[in-house]
XYZ file of C-alpha atoms in Angstrom:
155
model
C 0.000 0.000 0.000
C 1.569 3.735 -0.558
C 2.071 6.272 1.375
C -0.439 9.002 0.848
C 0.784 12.434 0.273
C -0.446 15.437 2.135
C 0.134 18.881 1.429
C 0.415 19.581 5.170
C 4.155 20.156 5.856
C 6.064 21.936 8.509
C 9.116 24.083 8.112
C 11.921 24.366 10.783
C 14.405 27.599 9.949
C 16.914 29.569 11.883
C 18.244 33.613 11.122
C 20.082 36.373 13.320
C 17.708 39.094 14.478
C 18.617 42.617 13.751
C 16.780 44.302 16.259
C 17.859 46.657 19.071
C 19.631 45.397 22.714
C 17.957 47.887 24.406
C 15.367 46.105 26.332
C 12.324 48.555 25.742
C 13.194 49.044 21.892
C 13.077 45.315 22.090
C 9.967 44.308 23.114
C 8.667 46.891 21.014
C 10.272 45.635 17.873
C 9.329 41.808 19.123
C 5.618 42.884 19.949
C 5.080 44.535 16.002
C 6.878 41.487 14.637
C 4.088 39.198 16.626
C 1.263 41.808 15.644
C 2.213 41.507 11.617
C 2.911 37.695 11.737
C -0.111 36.814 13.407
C -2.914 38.820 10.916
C -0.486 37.191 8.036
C -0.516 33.575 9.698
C -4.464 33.856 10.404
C -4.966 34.719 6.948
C -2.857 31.601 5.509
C -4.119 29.164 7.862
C -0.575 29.101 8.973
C 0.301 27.676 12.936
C 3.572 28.975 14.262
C 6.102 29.226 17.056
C 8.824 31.576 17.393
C 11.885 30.970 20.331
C 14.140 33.717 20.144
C 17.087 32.860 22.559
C 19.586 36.169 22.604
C 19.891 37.471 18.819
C 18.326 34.316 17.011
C 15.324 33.706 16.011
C 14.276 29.794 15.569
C 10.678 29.066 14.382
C 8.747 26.182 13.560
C 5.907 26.795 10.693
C 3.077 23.940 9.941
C 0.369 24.648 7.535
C -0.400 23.843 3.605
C 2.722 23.356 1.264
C 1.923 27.117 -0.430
C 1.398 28.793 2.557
C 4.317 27.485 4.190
C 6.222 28.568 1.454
C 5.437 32.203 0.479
C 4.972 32.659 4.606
C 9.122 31.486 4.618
C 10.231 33.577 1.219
C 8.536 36.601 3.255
C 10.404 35.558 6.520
C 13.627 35.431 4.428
C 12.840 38.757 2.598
C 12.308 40.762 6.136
C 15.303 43.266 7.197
C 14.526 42.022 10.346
C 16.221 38.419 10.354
C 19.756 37.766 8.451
C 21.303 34.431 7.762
C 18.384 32.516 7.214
C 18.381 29.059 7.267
C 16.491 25.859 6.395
C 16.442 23.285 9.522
C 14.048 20.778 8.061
C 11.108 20.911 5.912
C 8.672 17.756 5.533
C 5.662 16.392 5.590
C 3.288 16.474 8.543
C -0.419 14.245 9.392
C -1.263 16.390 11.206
C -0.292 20.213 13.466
C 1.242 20.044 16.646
C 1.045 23.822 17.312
C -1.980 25.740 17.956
C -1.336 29.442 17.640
C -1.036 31.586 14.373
C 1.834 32.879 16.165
C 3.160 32.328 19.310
C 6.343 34.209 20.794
C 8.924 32.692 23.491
C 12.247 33.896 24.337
C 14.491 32.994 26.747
C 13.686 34.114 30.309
C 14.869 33.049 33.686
C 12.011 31.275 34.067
C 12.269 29.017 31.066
C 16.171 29.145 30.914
C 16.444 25.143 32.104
C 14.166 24.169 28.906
C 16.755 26.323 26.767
C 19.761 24.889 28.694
C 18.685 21.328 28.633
C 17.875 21.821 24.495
C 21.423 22.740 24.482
C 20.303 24.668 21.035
C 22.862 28.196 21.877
C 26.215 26.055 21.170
C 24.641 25.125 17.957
C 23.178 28.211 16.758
C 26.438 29.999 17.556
C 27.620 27.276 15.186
C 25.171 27.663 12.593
C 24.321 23.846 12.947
C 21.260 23.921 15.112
C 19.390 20.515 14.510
C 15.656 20.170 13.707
C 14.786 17.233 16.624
C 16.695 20.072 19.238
C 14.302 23.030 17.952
C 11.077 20.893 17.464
C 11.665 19.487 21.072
C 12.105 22.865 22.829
C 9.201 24.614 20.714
C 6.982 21.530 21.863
C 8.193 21.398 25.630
C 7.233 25.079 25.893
C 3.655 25.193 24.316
C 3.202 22.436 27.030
C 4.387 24.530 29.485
C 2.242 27.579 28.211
C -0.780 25.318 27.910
C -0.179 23.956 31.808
C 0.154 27.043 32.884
C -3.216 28.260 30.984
C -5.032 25.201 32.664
C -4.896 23.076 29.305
C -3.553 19.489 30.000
C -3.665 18.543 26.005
C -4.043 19.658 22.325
C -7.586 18.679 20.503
C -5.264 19.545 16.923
């Protein structure tokens, strides 16, 4: 029997940020970032998760193949992020995230998730792998959704 093929696919990528140090500039630049992604994502039936640990931005994007793809040449486009990469791309059944856009960056709070992903080393590297990024992006919607009251996904 073969393999049906689905359109559904996921996209793993990794770029340096070129936004400000300075922490209010920051947030500011990180909030209209999550603003603009999110109408974009909503509108392409996109899900997404962004973990941006120091100047790097990692993100995980699941939705149709087209989507996926025009969401990533606009990602790559954006004066915002430099060196972009390609993780992984491939086929998915089904999504594992559940946000248009979800933002998470390293915090003293979720710094033993980060540490434990050991993901940093890599990225400084420019050899981050996808199974390291996919793990960390799914251990902290977890967290997010435990902390929300939300013991599992209904995806």
């Amino acid at each position: 029997m073969k393999n049906k093929r689905t359109s559904l696919v996921h996209l793993i990528y990794f770029s340096r940020l070129t936004i400000s140090n300075e922490p209010a500039l920051r947030a500011k630049q990180i909030g209209d970032i999550t603003r603009q992604a999110q109408k974009k994502n909503e509108f392409a039936v996109i899900t997404s998760f962004l973990i941006i640990d120091q100047n790097f931005a990692i993100q995980v994007v699941e939705g149709e193949r087209q989507s996926v793809n025009e969401t990533f040449q606009r990602i790559a486009a954006d004066s915002r992020h430099r060196d972009v990469q390609i993780v992984e791309w491939r086929e998915i059944a089904k999504r594992e995230f559940v946000s248009s856009f979800t933002t998470v960056s390293r915090t003293p709070t979720n710094d033993p998730h980060f540490a434990k992903s050991g993901l940093l080393p890599m990225l400084q590297r420019g050899t981050p792998k996808g199974s390291a990024i996919h793990g960390l992006a799914v251990t902290l919607q977890a967290e997010s959704m435990a902390k929300q009251g939300i013991d599992h996904l209904f995806v």
